mmCIF file of C-alpha atoms in Angstrom:
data_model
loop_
_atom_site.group_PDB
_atom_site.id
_atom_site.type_symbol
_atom_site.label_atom_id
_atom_site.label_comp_id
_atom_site.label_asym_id
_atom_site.label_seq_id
_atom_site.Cartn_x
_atom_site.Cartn_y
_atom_site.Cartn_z
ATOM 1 C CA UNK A 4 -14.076 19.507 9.618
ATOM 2 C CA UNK A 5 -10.831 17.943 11.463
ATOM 3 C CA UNK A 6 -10.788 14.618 12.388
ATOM 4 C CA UNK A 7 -8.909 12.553 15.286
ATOM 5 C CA UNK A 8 -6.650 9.622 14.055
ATOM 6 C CA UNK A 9 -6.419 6.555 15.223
ATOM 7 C CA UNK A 10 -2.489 6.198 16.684
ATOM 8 C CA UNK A 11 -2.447 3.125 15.168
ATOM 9 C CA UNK A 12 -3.255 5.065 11.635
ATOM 10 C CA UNK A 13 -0.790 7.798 11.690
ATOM 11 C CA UNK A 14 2.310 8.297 9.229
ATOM 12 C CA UNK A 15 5.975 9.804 10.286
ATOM 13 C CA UNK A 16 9.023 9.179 8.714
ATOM 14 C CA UNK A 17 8.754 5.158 9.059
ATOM 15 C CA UNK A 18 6.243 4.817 6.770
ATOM 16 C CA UNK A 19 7.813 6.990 4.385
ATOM 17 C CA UNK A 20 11.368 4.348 4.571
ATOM 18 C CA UNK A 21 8.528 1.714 4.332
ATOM 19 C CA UNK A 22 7.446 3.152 0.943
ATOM 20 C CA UNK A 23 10.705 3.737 -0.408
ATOM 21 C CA UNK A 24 11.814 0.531 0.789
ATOM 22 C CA UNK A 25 8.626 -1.060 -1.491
ATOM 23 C CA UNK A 26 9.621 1.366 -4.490
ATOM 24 C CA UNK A 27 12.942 -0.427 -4.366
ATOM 25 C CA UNK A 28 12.367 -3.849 -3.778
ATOM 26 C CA UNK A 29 9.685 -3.227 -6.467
ATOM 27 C CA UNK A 30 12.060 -2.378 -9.007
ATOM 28 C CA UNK A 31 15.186 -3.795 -8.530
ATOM 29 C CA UNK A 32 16.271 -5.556 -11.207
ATOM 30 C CA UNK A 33 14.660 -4.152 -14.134
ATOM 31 C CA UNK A 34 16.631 -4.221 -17.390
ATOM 32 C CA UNK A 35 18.083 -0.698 -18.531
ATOM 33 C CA UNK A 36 16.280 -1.170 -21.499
ATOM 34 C CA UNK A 37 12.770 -1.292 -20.206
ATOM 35 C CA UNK A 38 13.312 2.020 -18.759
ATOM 36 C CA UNK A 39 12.042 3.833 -21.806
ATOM 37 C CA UNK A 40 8.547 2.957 -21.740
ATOM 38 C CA UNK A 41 6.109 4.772 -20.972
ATOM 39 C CA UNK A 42 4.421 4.980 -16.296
ATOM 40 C CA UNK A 43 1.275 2.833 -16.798
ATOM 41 C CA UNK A 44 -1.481 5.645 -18.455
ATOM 42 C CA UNK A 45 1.264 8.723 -18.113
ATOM 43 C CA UNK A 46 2.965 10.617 -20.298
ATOM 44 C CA UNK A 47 6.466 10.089 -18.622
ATOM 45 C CA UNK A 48 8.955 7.055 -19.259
ATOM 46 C CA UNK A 49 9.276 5.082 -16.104
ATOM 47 C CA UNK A 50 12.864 6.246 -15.692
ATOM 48 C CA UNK A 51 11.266 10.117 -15.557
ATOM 49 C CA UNK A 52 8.474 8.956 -13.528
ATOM 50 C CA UNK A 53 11.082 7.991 -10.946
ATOM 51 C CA UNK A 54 13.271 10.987 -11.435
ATOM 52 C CA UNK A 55 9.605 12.725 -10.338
ATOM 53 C CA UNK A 56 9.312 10.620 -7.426
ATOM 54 C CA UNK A 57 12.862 11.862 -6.335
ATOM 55 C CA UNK A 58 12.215 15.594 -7.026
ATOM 56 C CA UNK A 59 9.052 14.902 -4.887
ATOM 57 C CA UNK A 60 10.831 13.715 -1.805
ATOM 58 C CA UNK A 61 13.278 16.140 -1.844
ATOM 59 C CA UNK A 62 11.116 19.319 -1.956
ATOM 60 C CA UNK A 63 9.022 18.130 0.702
ATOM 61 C CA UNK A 64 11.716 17.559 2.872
ATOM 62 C CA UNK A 65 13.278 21.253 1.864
ATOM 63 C CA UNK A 66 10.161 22.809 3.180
ATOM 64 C CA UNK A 67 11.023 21.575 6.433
ATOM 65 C CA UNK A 68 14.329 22.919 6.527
ATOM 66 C CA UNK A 69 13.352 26.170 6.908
ATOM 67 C CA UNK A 70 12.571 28.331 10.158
ATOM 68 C CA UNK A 71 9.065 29.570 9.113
ATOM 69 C CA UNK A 72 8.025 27.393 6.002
ATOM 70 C CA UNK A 73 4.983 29.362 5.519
ATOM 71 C CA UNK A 74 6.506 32.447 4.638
ATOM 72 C CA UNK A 75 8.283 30.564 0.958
ATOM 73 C CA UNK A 76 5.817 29.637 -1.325
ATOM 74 C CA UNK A 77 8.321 27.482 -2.778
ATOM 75 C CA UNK A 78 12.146 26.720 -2.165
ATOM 76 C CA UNK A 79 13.595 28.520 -5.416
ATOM 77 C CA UNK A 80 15.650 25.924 -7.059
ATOM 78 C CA UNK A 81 15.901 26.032 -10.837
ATOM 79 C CA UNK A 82 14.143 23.752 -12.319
ATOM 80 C CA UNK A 83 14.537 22.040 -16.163
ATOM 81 C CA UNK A 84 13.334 19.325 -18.655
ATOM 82 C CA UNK A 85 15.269 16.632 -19.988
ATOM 83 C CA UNK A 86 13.066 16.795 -23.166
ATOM 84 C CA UNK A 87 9.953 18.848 -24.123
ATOM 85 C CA UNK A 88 6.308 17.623 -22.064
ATOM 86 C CA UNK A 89 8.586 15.437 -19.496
ATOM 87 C CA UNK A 90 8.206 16.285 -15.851
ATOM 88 C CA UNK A 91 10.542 19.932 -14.609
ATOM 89 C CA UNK A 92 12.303 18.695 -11.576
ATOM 90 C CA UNK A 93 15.601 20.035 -9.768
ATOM 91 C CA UNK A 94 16.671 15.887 -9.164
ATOM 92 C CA UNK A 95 18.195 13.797 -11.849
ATOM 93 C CA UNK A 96 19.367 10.402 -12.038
ATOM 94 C CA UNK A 97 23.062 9.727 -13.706
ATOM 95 C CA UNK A 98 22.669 8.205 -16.422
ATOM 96 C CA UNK A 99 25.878 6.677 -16.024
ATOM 97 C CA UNK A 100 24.822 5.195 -12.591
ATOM 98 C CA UNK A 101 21.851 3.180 -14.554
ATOM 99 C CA UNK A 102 18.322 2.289 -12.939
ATOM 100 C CA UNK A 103 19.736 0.941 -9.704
ATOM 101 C CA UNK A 104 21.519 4.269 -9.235
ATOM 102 C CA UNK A 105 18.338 6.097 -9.715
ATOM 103 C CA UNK A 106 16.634 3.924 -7.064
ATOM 104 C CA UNK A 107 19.811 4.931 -4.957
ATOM 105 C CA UNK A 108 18.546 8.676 -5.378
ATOM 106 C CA UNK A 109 15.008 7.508 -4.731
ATOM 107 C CA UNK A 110 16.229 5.979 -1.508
ATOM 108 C CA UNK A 111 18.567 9.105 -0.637
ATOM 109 C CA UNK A 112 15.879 11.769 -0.744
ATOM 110 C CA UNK A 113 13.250 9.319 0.819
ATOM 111 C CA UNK A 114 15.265 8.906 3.494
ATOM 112 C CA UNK A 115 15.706 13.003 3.953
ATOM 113 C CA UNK A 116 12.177 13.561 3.876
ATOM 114 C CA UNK A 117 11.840 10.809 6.738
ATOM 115 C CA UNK A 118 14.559 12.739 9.067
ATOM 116 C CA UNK A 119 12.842 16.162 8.002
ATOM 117 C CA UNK A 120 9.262 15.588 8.923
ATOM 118 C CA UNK A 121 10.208 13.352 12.185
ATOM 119 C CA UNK A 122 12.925 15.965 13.765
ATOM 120 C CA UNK A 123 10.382 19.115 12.743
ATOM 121 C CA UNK A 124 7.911 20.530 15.727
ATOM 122 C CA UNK A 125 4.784 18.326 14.769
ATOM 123 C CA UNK A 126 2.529 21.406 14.570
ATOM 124 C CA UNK A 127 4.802 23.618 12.157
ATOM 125 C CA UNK A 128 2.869 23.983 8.986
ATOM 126 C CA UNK A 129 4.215 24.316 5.199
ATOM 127 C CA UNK A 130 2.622 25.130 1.961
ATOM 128 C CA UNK A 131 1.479 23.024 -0.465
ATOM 129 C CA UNK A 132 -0.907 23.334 -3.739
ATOM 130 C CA UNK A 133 -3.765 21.523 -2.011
ATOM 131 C CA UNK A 134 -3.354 23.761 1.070
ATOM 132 C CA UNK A 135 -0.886 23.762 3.607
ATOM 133 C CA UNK A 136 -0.101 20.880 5.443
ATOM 134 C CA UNK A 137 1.699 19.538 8.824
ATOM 135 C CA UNK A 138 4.892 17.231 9.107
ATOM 136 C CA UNK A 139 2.486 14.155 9.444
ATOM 137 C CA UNK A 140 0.772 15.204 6.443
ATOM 138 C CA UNK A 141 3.875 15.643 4.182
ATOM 139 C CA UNK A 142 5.034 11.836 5.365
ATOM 140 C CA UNK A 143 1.264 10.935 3.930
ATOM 141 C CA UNK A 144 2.145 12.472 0.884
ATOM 142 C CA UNK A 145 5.422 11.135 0.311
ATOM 143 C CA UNK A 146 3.959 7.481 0.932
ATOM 144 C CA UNK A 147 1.198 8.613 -1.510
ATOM 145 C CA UNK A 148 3.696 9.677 -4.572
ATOM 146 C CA UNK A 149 5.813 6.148 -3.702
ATOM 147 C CA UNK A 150 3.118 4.171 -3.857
ATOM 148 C CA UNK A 151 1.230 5.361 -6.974
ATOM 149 C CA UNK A 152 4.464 5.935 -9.172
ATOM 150 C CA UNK A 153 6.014 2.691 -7.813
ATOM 151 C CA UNK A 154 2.534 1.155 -9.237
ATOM 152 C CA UNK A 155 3.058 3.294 -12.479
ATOM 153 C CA UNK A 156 6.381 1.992 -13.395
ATOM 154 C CA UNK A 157 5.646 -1.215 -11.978
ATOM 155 C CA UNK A 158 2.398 -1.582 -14.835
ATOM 156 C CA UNK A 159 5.619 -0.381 -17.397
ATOM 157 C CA UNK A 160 7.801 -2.830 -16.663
ATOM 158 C CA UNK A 161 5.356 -5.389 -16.426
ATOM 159 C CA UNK A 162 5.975 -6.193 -12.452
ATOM 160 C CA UNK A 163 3.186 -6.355 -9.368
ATOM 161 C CA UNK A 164 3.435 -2.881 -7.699
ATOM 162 C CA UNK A 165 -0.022 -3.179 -5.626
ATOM 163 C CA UNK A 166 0.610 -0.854 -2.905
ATOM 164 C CA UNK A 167 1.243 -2.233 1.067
ATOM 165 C CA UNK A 168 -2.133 -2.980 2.717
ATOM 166 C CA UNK A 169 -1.037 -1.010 6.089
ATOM 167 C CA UNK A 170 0.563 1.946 4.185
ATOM 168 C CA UNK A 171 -2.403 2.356 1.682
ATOM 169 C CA UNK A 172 -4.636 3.080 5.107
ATOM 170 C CA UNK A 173 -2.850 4.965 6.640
ATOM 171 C CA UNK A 174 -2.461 7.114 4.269
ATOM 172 C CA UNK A 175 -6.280 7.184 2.633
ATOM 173 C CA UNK A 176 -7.024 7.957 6.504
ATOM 174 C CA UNK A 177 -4.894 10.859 6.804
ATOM 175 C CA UNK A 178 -4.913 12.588 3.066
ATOM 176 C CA UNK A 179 -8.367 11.068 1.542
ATOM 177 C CA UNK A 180 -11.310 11.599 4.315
ATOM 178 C CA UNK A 181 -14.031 11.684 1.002
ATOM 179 C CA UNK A 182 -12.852 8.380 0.447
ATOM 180 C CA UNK A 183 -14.496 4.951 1.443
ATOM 181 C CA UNK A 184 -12.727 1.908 1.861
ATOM 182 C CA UNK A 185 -14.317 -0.442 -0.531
ATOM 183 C CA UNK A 186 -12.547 -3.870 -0.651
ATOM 184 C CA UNK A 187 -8.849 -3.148 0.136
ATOM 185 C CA UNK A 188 -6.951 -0.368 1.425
ATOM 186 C CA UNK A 189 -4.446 -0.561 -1.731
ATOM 187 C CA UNK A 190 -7.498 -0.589 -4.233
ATOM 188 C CA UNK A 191 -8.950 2.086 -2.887
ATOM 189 C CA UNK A 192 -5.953 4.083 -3.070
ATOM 190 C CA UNK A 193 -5.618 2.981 -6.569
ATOM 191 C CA UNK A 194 -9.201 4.374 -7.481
ATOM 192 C CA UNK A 195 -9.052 7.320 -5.299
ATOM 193 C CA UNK A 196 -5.819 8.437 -7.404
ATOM 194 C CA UNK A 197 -6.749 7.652 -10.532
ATOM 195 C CA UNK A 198 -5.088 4.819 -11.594
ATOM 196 C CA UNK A 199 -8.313 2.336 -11.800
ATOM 197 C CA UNK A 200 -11.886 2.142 -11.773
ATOM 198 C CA UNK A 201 -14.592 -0.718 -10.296
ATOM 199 C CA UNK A 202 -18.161 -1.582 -11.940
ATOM 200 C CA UNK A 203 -19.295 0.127 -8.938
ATOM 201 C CA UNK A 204 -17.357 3.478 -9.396
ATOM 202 C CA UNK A 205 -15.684 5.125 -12.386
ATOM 203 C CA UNK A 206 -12.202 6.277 -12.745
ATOM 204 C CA UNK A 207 -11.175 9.302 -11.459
ATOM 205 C CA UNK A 208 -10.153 11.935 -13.791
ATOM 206 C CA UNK A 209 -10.108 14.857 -11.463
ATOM 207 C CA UNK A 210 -8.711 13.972 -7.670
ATOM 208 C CA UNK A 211 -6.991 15.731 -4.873
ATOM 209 C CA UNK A 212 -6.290 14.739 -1.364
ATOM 210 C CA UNK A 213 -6.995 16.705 1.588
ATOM 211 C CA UNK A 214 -3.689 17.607 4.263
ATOM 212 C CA UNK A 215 -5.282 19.996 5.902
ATOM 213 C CA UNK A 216 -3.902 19.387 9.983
ATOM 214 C CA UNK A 217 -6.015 16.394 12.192
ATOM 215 C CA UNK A 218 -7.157 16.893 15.560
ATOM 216 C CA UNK A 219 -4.413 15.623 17.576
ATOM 217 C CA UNK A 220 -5.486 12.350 19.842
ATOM 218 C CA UNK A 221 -5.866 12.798 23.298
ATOM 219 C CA UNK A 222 -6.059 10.377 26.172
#
């Protein structure tokens, strides 16, 4: 069943700068050499966690490109592996360039994926694996991928990457509507992607979120 959202709750393209802009200031900063390690609990390095983070930004904002989005199933760019069991993306960092480069690229395709769902016709949909989804909904999950792989690297380079209070609800309202607040917004969004667990509740080992279109607010 759709849901109205609060104005004050919704995402567009400023909350997906505000993400990027926490992914950054996040990260700045960390030694080349720390880059190696391995995203919190995931199988990726941090530096091809944030190459993933990238490639995410970008192909949401490619969707939007398009006249009728729902007629690609996916923008056919080839995609590769640096290494066997890392991430296949079309975006890579330059090596060359080092981690403050990558965070450039991070910043780049953020910043495309703001302009693309803000300039689109708010009730244009595109597809997704979960289902397809509207402009608003695509900013959600942009801020969603910053702010759990920002956390992810963050745990492998040993810095705080707890997710913004005011980004974590707005985006828990708008992608996770089986989800209770329990304590803080940024926990919550911790547990309800499966980065932590509480006495109270386990960790999640199998979770989606939901971008199906809201009821528009009225009035």
């Amino acid at each position: 069943m759709s849901r109205s959202i609060p104005s004050d709750a919704r995402v567009s393209g400023a909350q997906v700068r505000e993400a990027v802009a926490h992914c950054v200031e996040t990260l700045s900063g960390v030694p080349s050499d720390q880059w190696g390690v391995p995203a919190g609990d995931l199988e990726w390095t941090c530096w091809e966690t944030l190459e993933h983070l990238a490639d995410d930004l970008l192909t949401y904002a490619l969707r939007f490109g398009l006249t009728r989005p729902m007629d690609v199933p996916r923008v056919p760019l080839r995609l590769s592996r640096d290494r066997a069991g890392g991430p296949a993306n079309v975006v890579f960092g330059d090596a060359a360039a080092g981690p403050e480069g990558l965070l450039t690229v991070v910043e780049a395709c953020g910043g495309l994926l703001a302009a693309a769902v803000d300039g689109a016709d708010p009730t244009v949909l595109a597809p997704h694996v979960f289902g397809a989804s509207d402009p608003e909904g695509f900013a959600a999950m942009g801020v969603v991928e910053t702010l759990v792989h920002t956390y992810d690297i963050a745990r492998g380079v040993r810095r705080d990457g707890t997710p913004p209070e005011d980004l974590s609800r707005r985006a828990l309202v708008r992608l996770f509507p089986d989800v209770t607040v329990t304590g803080s917004a940024s926990a919550t969004l911790l547990w309800a992607t499966g980065r932590t667990d509480t006495p109270e509740r386990p960790r999640r080992t199998d979770w989606r979120w939901y971008g199906a279109p809201r009821n528009p607010v009225t009035g």
